[in-house]
Structures are given as C-alpha cells and as structure tokens.
Short mmCIF file of N, CA, C and O and ligand atoms in Angstrom, two decimals:
data_model
loop_
_atom_site.label_atom_id
_atom_site.label_comp_id
_atom_site.label_asym_id
_atom_site.label_seq_id
_atom_site.Cartn_x
_atom_site.Cartn_y
_atom_site.Cartn_z
N MET A 1 22.32 29.25 13.16
CA MET A 1 21.88 27.86 13.27
C MET A 1 23.04 27.21 14.10
O MET A 1 24.14 27.39 13.84
N SER A 2 22.59 26.43 14.97
CA SER A 2 23.55 25.94 15.97
C SER A 2 24.20 24.65 15.19
O SER A 2 23.82 24.02 14.19
N ASP A 3 25.20 24.19 15.78
CA ASP A 3 26.09 23.10 15.30
C ASP A 3 25.26 21.87 15.29
O ASP A 3 25.50 20.93 14.46
N VAL A 4 24.51 21.74 16.35
CA VAL A 4 23.70 20.51 16.52
C VAL A 4 22.69 20.39 15.57
O VAL A 4 22.57 19.31 14.96
N VAL A 5 21.98 21.41 15.13
CA VAL A 5 21.05 21.35 14.07
C VAL A 5 21.65 21.09 12.84
O VAL A 5 21.17 20.20 11.99
N ILE A 6 22.84 21.55 12.50
CA ILE A 6 23.55 21.31 11.20
C ILE A 6 24.03 19.84 11.20
O ILE A 6 23.69 19.16 10.15
N PHE A 7 24.50 19.39 12.27
CA PHE A 7 24.93 18.05 12.39
C PHE A 7 23.79 17.00 12.19
O PHE A 7 23.97 16.01 11.42
N VAL A 8 22.67 17.29 12.82
CA VAL A 8 21.46 16.41 12.75
C VAL A 8 20.89 16.46 11.28
O VAL A 8 20.66 15.55 10.72
N ALA A 9 20.94 17.55 10.64
CA ALA A 9 20.40 17.68 9.31
C ALA A 9 21.28 17.09 8.22
O ALA A 9 20.75 16.20 7.45
N VAL A 10 22.59 17.12 8.33
CA VAL A 10 23.54 16.35 7.52
C VAL A 10 23.46 14.84 7.82
O VAL A 10 23.35 14.06 6.90
N PHE A 11 23.43 14.51 9.11
CA PHE A 11 23.44 13.09 9.37
C PHE A 11 22.11 12.32 8.96
O PHE A 11 22.10 11.32 8.30
N VAL A 12 20.99 13.04 9.09
CA VAL A 12 19.66 12.51 8.73
C VAL A 12 19.52 12.48 7.25
O VAL A 12 19.13 11.56 6.62
N GLY A 13 20.17 13.55 6.53
CA GLY A 13 20.18 13.69 5.10
C GLY A 13 20.99 12.59 4.48
O GLY A 13 20.54 11.87 3.44
N PHE A 14 22.17 12.20 5.04
CA PHE A 14 22.96 11.05 4.55
C PHE A 14 22.28 9.68 4.74
O PHE A 14 22.36 8.87 3.99
N PHE A 15 21.50 9.61 5.92
CA PHE A 15 20.78 8.53 6.12
C PHE A 15 19.74 8.20 5.18
O PHE A 15 19.54 7.09 4.61
N ILE A 16 18.99 9.26 4.81
CA ILE A 16 17.88 9.09 3.89
C ILE A 16 18.44 8.84 2.46
O ILE A 16 18.05 8.08 1.76
N LEU A 17 19.54 9.57 2.08
CA LEU A 17 20.32 9.35 0.76
C LEU A 17 20.69 7.83 0.64
O LEU A 17 20.55 7.25 -0.39
N ARG A 18 21.24 7.37 1.74
CA ARG A 18 21.67 6.00 1.72
C ARG A 18 20.51 4.90 1.56
O ARG A 18 20.68 3.95 0.78
N ALA A 19 19.39 5.22 2.20
CA ALA A 19 18.25 4.22 1.98
C ALA A 19 17.69 4.42 0.59
O ALA A 19 17.41 3.35 0.01
N VAL A 20 17.71 5.65 0.00
CA VAL A 20 17.22 5.79 -1.33
C VAL A 20 18.16 5.10 -2.32
O VAL A 20 17.72 4.27 -3.17
N ALA A 21 19.48 5.26 -2.14
CA ALA A 21 20.39 4.64 -3.04
C ALA A 21 20.32 3.17 -2.91
O ALA A 21 20.43 2.45 -3.94
N ALA A 22 20.17 2.55 -1.75
CA ALA A 22 20.16 1.13 -1.59
C ALA A 22 18.97 0.56 -2.26
O ALA A 22 18.87 -0.49 -2.83
N THR A 23 17.74 1.27 -1.99
CA THR A 23 16.59 0.86 -2.63
C THR A 23 16.51 0.83 -4.18
O THR A 23 16.10 -0.21 -4.80
N VAL A 24 17.14 1.81 -4.77
CA VAL A 24 17.27 1.87 -6.20
C VAL A 24 18.24 0.80 -6.68
O VAL A 24 18.09 0.11 -7.69
N PHE A 25 19.37 0.63 -6.12
CA PHE A 25 20.32 -0.41 -6.39
C PHE A 25 19.71 -1.85 -6.37
O PHE A 25 19.93 -2.61 -7.39
N PHE A 26 18.89 -2.16 -5.25
CA PHE A 26 18.46 -3.46 -5.25
C PHE A 26 17.22 -3.64 -6.14
O PHE A 26 16.85 -4.65 -6.54
N LEU A 27 16.44 -2.53 -6.54
CA LEU A 27 15.37 -2.63 -7.47
C LEU A 27 15.88 -3.16 -8.85
O LEU A 27 15.40 -3.97 -9.47
N TYR A 28 17.10 -2.47 -9.30
CA TYR A 28 17.69 -3.01 -10.55
C TYR A 28 18.38 -4.21 -10.41
O TYR A 28 18.73 -4.76 -11.41
N LEU A 29 18.78 -4.69 -9.40
CA LEU A 29 19.36 -5.97 -9.16
C LEU A 29 18.35 -7.22 -9.16
O LEU A 29 18.86 -8.21 -9.67
N LEU A 30 17.16 -6.85 -8.84
CA LEU A 30 16.08 -7.94 -9.12
C LEU A 30 15.99 -8.29 -10.61
O LEU A 30 15.79 -7.36 -11.44
N PRO A 31 15.93 -9.50 -10.91
CA PRO A 31 15.61 -9.89 -12.45
C PRO A 31 14.21 -9.37 -12.78
O PRO A 31 13.31 -9.60 -12.13
N ALA A 32 14.15 -9.06 -14.05
CA ALA A 32 12.83 -8.73 -14.67
C ALA A 32 12.15 -10.00 -15.39
O ALA A 32 13.00 -10.75 -15.98
N GLY A 33 10.84 -10.11 -15.35
CA GLY A 33 10.30 -11.32 -15.93
C GLY A 33 9.94 -12.39 -15.15
O GLY A 33 9.59 -12.23 -13.93
N ASP A 34 9.94 -13.68 -15.60
CA ASP A 34 9.46 -14.79 -14.77
C ASP A 34 10.53 -15.93 -14.69
O ASP A 34 10.15 -16.97 -14.27
N HIS A 35 11.72 -15.67 -14.86
CA HIS A 35 12.71 -16.67 -14.72
C HIS A 35 13.50 -16.57 -13.43
O HIS A 35 13.75 -15.44 -12.78
N CYS A 36 13.82 -17.69 -12.88
CA CYS A 36 14.40 -17.87 -11.50
C CYS A 36 15.84 -17.30 -11.60
O CYS A 36 16.54 -17.69 -12.49
N PRO A 37 16.19 -16.50 -10.70
CA PRO A 37 17.50 -16.02 -10.60
C PRO A 37 18.58 -17.23 -10.23
O PRO A 37 19.78 -16.92 -10.47
N ASN A 38 18.18 -18.39 -9.81
CA ASN A 38 19.02 -19.35 -9.32
C ASN A 38 19.37 -20.29 -10.56
O ASN A 38 20.50 -20.64 -10.79
N CYS A 39 18.25 -20.87 -11.13
CA CYS A 39 18.41 -21.95 -12.16
C CYS A 39 17.80 -21.45 -13.41
O CYS A 39 17.86 -22.34 -14.49
N ASP A 40 17.40 -20.23 -13.67
CA ASP A 40 16.79 -19.83 -14.97
C ASP A 40 15.49 -20.65 -15.48
O ASP A 40 15.24 -20.55 -16.57
N ALA A 41 14.88 -21.34 -14.53
CA ALA A 41 13.61 -21.90 -14.83
C ALA A 41 12.51 -20.99 -14.79
O ALA A 41 12.65 -19.88 -14.19
N VAL A 42 11.42 -21.34 -15.43
CA VAL A 42 10.18 -20.52 -15.36
C VAL A 42 9.56 -20.57 -13.92
O VAL A 42 9.34 -21.71 -13.56
N THR A 43 9.35 -19.47 -13.38
CA THR A 43 8.69 -19.55 -12.12
C THR A 43 7.17 -19.25 -12.13
O THR A 43 6.68 -18.82 -13.06
N LEU A 44 6.61 -19.67 -11.04
CA LEU A 44 5.05 -19.50 -10.98
C LEU A 44 4.82 -18.38 -10.02
O LEU A 44 5.52 -18.03 -9.12
N ARG A 45 3.78 -17.62 -10.41
CA ARG A 45 3.28 -16.47 -9.60
C ARG A 45 2.55 -17.09 -8.50
O ARG A 45 1.62 -17.88 -8.70
N ILE A 46 2.88 -16.64 -7.32
CA ILE A 46 2.14 -17.10 -6.10
C ILE A 46 1.47 -15.98 -5.36
O ILE A 46 1.77 -14.75 -5.54
N GLU A 47 0.26 -16.21 -4.79
CA GLU A 47 -0.53 -15.16 -4.24
C GLU A 47 0.06 -14.82 -2.80
O GLU A 47 0.19 -15.75 -2.01
N SER A 48 0.31 -13.58 -2.68
CA SER A 48 0.77 -13.04 -1.29
C SER A 48 0.04 -11.73 -1.21
O SER A 48 0.52 -10.62 -1.51
N PRO A 49 -1.14 -11.74 -0.68
CA PRO A 49 -1.95 -10.53 -0.45
C PRO A 49 -1.26 -9.30 0.11
O PRO A 49 -1.29 -8.24 -0.29
N MET A 50 -0.37 -9.60 1.19
CA MET A 50 0.10 -8.45 1.94
C MET A 50 1.35 -7.93 0.99
O MET A 50 1.37 -6.62 0.85
N MET A 51 2.18 -8.76 0.47
CA MET A 51 3.22 -8.25 -0.29
C MET A 51 2.66 -7.59 -1.74
O MET A 51 3.35 -6.55 -2.17
N ASN A 52 1.76 -8.23 -2.25
CA ASN A 52 1.16 -7.53 -3.39
C ASN A 52 0.50 -6.24 -3.26
O ASN A 52 0.34 -5.41 -4.11
N ARG A 53 0.07 -6.12 -2.06
CA ARG A 53 -0.77 -4.88 -1.67
C ARG A 53 0.37 -3.78 -1.43
O ARG A 53 0.39 -2.69 -1.71
N LEU A 54 1.50 -4.22 -0.72
CA LEU A 54 2.48 -3.16 -0.30
C LEU A 54 3.31 -2.91 -1.43
O LEU A 54 3.85 -1.77 -1.69
N LEU A 55 3.82 -3.86 -2.34
CA LEU A 55 4.73 -3.61 -3.47
C LEU A 55 4.05 -4.18 -4.70
O LEU A 55 4.45 -5.28 -5.26
N PRO A 56 3.07 -3.45 -5.22
CA PRO A 56 2.37 -4.06 -6.38
C PRO A 56 3.26 -4.02 -7.70
O PRO A 56 2.73 -4.58 -8.75
N MET A 57 4.44 -3.27 -7.70
CA MET A 57 5.18 -3.27 -8.94
C MET A 57 6.12 -4.51 -8.91
O MET A 57 6.67 -4.72 -10.08
N PHE A 58 6.09 -5.41 -8.03
CA PHE A 58 6.74 -6.70 -8.04
C PHE A 58 5.93 -7.85 -8.32
O PHE A 58 4.76 -7.81 -7.96
N ARG A 59 6.48 -8.99 -8.61
CA ARG A 59 5.91 -10.24 -8.87
C ARG A 59 6.39 -11.32 -7.87
O ARG A 59 7.55 -11.60 -7.87
N THR A 60 5.51 -11.77 -6.87
CA THR A 60 5.81 -12.75 -5.94
C THR A 60 5.89 -14.09 -6.65
O THR A 60 4.84 -14.54 -7.24
N SER A 61 7.08 -14.68 -6.66
CA SER A 61 7.24 -15.89 -7.48
C SER A 61 7.85 -17.05 -6.69
O SER A 61 8.51 -16.93 -5.79
N TRP A 62 7.57 -18.20 -7.24
CA TRP A 62 8.10 -19.45 -6.57
C TRP A 62 8.61 -20.39 -7.82
O TRP A 62 7.97 -20.57 -8.78
N CYS A 63 9.91 -20.85 -7.56
CA CYS A 63 10.51 -21.77 -8.68
C CYS A 63 10.28 -23.16 -8.20
O CYS A 63 10.71 -23.52 -7.04
N TYR A 64 9.55 -23.95 -8.91
CA TYR A 64 9.45 -25.36 -8.47
C TYR A 64 10.49 -26.27 -8.81
O TYR A 64 10.56 -27.36 -8.56
N GLU A 65 11.54 -25.87 -9.56
CA GLU A 65 12.72 -26.52 -9.84
C GLU A 65 13.81 -26.52 -8.61
O GLU A 65 14.24 -27.55 -8.24
N CYS A 66 14.00 -25.42 -8.08
CA CYS A 66 14.97 -25.18 -6.97
C CYS A 66 14.36 -24.76 -5.68
O CYS A 66 15.19 -24.50 -4.70
N ASN A 67 13.11 -24.42 -5.64
CA ASN A 67 12.33 -24.09 -4.39
C ASN A 67 12.62 -22.70 -4.08
O ASN A 67 12.48 -22.36 -2.94
N TRP A 68 13.16 -21.81 -5.10
CA TRP A 68 13.53 -20.32 -4.59
C TRP A 68 12.11 -19.70 -4.58
O TRP A 68 11.18 -19.99 -5.34
N HIS A 69 11.94 -18.72 -3.73
CA HIS A 69 10.87 -17.83 -3.64
C HIS A 69 11.22 -16.42 -3.42
O HIS A 69 12.20 -16.35 -2.53
N GLY A 70 10.70 -15.60 -4.07
CA GLY A 70 10.90 -14.16 -3.73
C GLY A 70 10.34 -13.26 -4.87
O GLY A 70 9.44 -13.58 -5.35
N LEU A 71 10.83 -12.02 -4.94
CA LEU A 71 10.25 -11.02 -5.64
C LEU A 71 11.04 -10.79 -7.01
O LEU A 71 12.17 -10.91 -6.91
N LEU A 72 10.28 -10.59 -8.08
CA LEU A 72 10.90 -10.29 -9.39
C LEU A 72 10.17 -9.12 -9.86
O LEU A 72 9.16 -8.72 -9.55
N ARG A 73 10.96 -8.30 -10.75
CA ARG A 73 10.34 -7.18 -11.32
C ARG A 73 9.37 -7.58 -12.43
O ARG A 73 9.58 -8.74 -13.00
N ARG A 74 8.40 -6.81 -12.66
CA ARG A 74 7.58 -7.12 -13.71
C ARG A 74 8.36 -7.00 -15.15
O ARG A 74 9.05 -6.10 -15.36
N GLY A 75 8.14 -7.90 -15.98
CA GLY A 75 8.72 -7.90 -17.26
C GLY A 75 8.12 -8.90 -18.19
O GLY A 75 7.03 -9.42 -17.99
N PRO A 76 8.75 -9.18 -19.27
CA PRO A 76 8.08 -10.10 -20.25
C PRO A 76 8.10 -11.51 -19.77
O PRO A 76 8.92 -11.93 -18.97
N LEU A 77 6.90 -12.18 -19.90
CA LEU A 77 6.57 -13.52 -19.50
C LEU A 77 6.87 -14.41 -20.47
O LEU A 77 6.74 -14.23 -21.67
N THR A 78 7.24 -15.72 -20.19
CA THR A 78 7.50 -16.73 -21.07
C THR A 78 6.19 -17.33 -21.56
O THR A 78 5.31 -17.46 -20.75
N PRO A 79 5.96 -17.39 -22.89
CA PRO A 79 4.62 -17.89 -23.35
C PRO A 79 4.43 -19.32 -22.79
O PRO A 79 5.38 -20.11 -22.75
N ALA A 80 3.19 -19.65 -22.66
CA ALA A 80 2.94 -20.99 -22.24
C ALA A 80 3.15 -22.02 -23.30
O ALA A 80 2.82 -21.82 -24.38
N ALA A 81 3.80 -23.26 -22.94
CA ALA A 81 4.17 -24.08 -23.97
C ALA A 81 2.88 -25.10 -24.15
O ALA A 81 2.03 -25.27 -23.27
N PRO A 82 2.63 -25.54 -25.29
CA PRO A 82 1.35 -26.34 -25.52
C PRO A 82 1.67 -27.64 -24.75
O PRO A 82 2.75 -28.10 -24.67
N SER A 83 0.55 -28.15 -24.31
CA SER A 83 0.75 -29.41 -23.58
C SER A 83 1.15 -30.63 -24.43
O SER A 83 1.06 -30.62 -25.58
N GLU A 84 1.64 -31.64 -23.73
CA GLU A 84 2.28 -32.68 -24.46
C GLU A 84 1.25 -33.55 -25.19
O GLU A 84 1.27 -34.20 -26.11
N VAL A 85 0.07 -33.56 -24.48
CA VAL A 85 -1.23 -34.13 -25.15
C VAL A 85 -1.54 -33.64 -26.51
O VAL A 85 -1.71 -34.53 -27.53
N LEU A 86 -1.51 -32.44 -26.62
CA LEU A 86 -1.93 -31.88 -27.90
C LEU A 86 -0.81 -31.95 -28.88
O LEU A 86 -1.19 -32.23 -30.05
N THR A 87 0.47 -32.01 -28.57
CA THR A 87 1.50 -32.27 -29.55
C THR A 87 1.71 -33.67 -30.06
O THR A 87 2.23 -33.96 -31.08
N LYS A 88 1.12 -34.57 -29.22
CA LYS A 88 1.14 -36.07 -29.66
C LYS A 88 0.00 -36.51 -30.53
O LYS A 88 -0.07 -37.60 -31.11
N LEU A 89 -0.96 -35.44 -30.78
CA LEU A 89 -2.24 -35.88 -31.56
C LEU A 89 -1.74 -35.95 -33.03
O LEU A 89 -0.72 -35.15 -33.44
N PRO A 90 -2.28 -36.78 -33.83
CA PRO A 90 -1.87 -36.81 -35.21
C PRO A 90 -2.29 -35.70 -36.05
O PRO A 90 -3.21 -34.89 -35.74
ZN1 ZN B 101 15.07 -22.00 -9.56
#
C-alpha cells in the first residue's frame, strides 16, 4: 500500500471521526424539553416542514419572551396552565 493511500485513509478517517464527535457533542449540548436556553421560559413549537423532515428527533421552537428560535431535543413538556378565566370563577 502506497504512502498516499495510507495518508488519505488516515486523513479522511480523522475528518469523519471529528464530524461524528462534534455531532454527538452538540446533540447533548442542546437542552431537552420545551424551555428556552436563554431565559428558561416555555417555548412554542413552530412548524418548519423542512427541518422537521430532515431532523425529526428535534423540536423546532420559538421563545416569545426573548425571541430565541432554534432546535431543542425532545423531552418532557411543561403541562399547560389553566387559563386565568377558569381560575377566577367562583
Ligand atoms: Zn427565551
């Protein structure tokens, strides 16, 4: 096996390993659930057909408190609070 083939195999192998390691690292860096990573408010799920088709394991979210938008990992969701109208009834 020539030196060029060995060099290319090692170089491509390290490149692929680096891409896999970065993907796994950033996967676990994303917060799970529906809370905003900036202000910890509950985010809203938004429809993004292309991203939801490409990455179905993530949740496309938007925070209406700080206008953050991005991807979150699927996780436990915050239960919906009862509306104020219902809580003010006698
Ligand atoms: Zn926010």
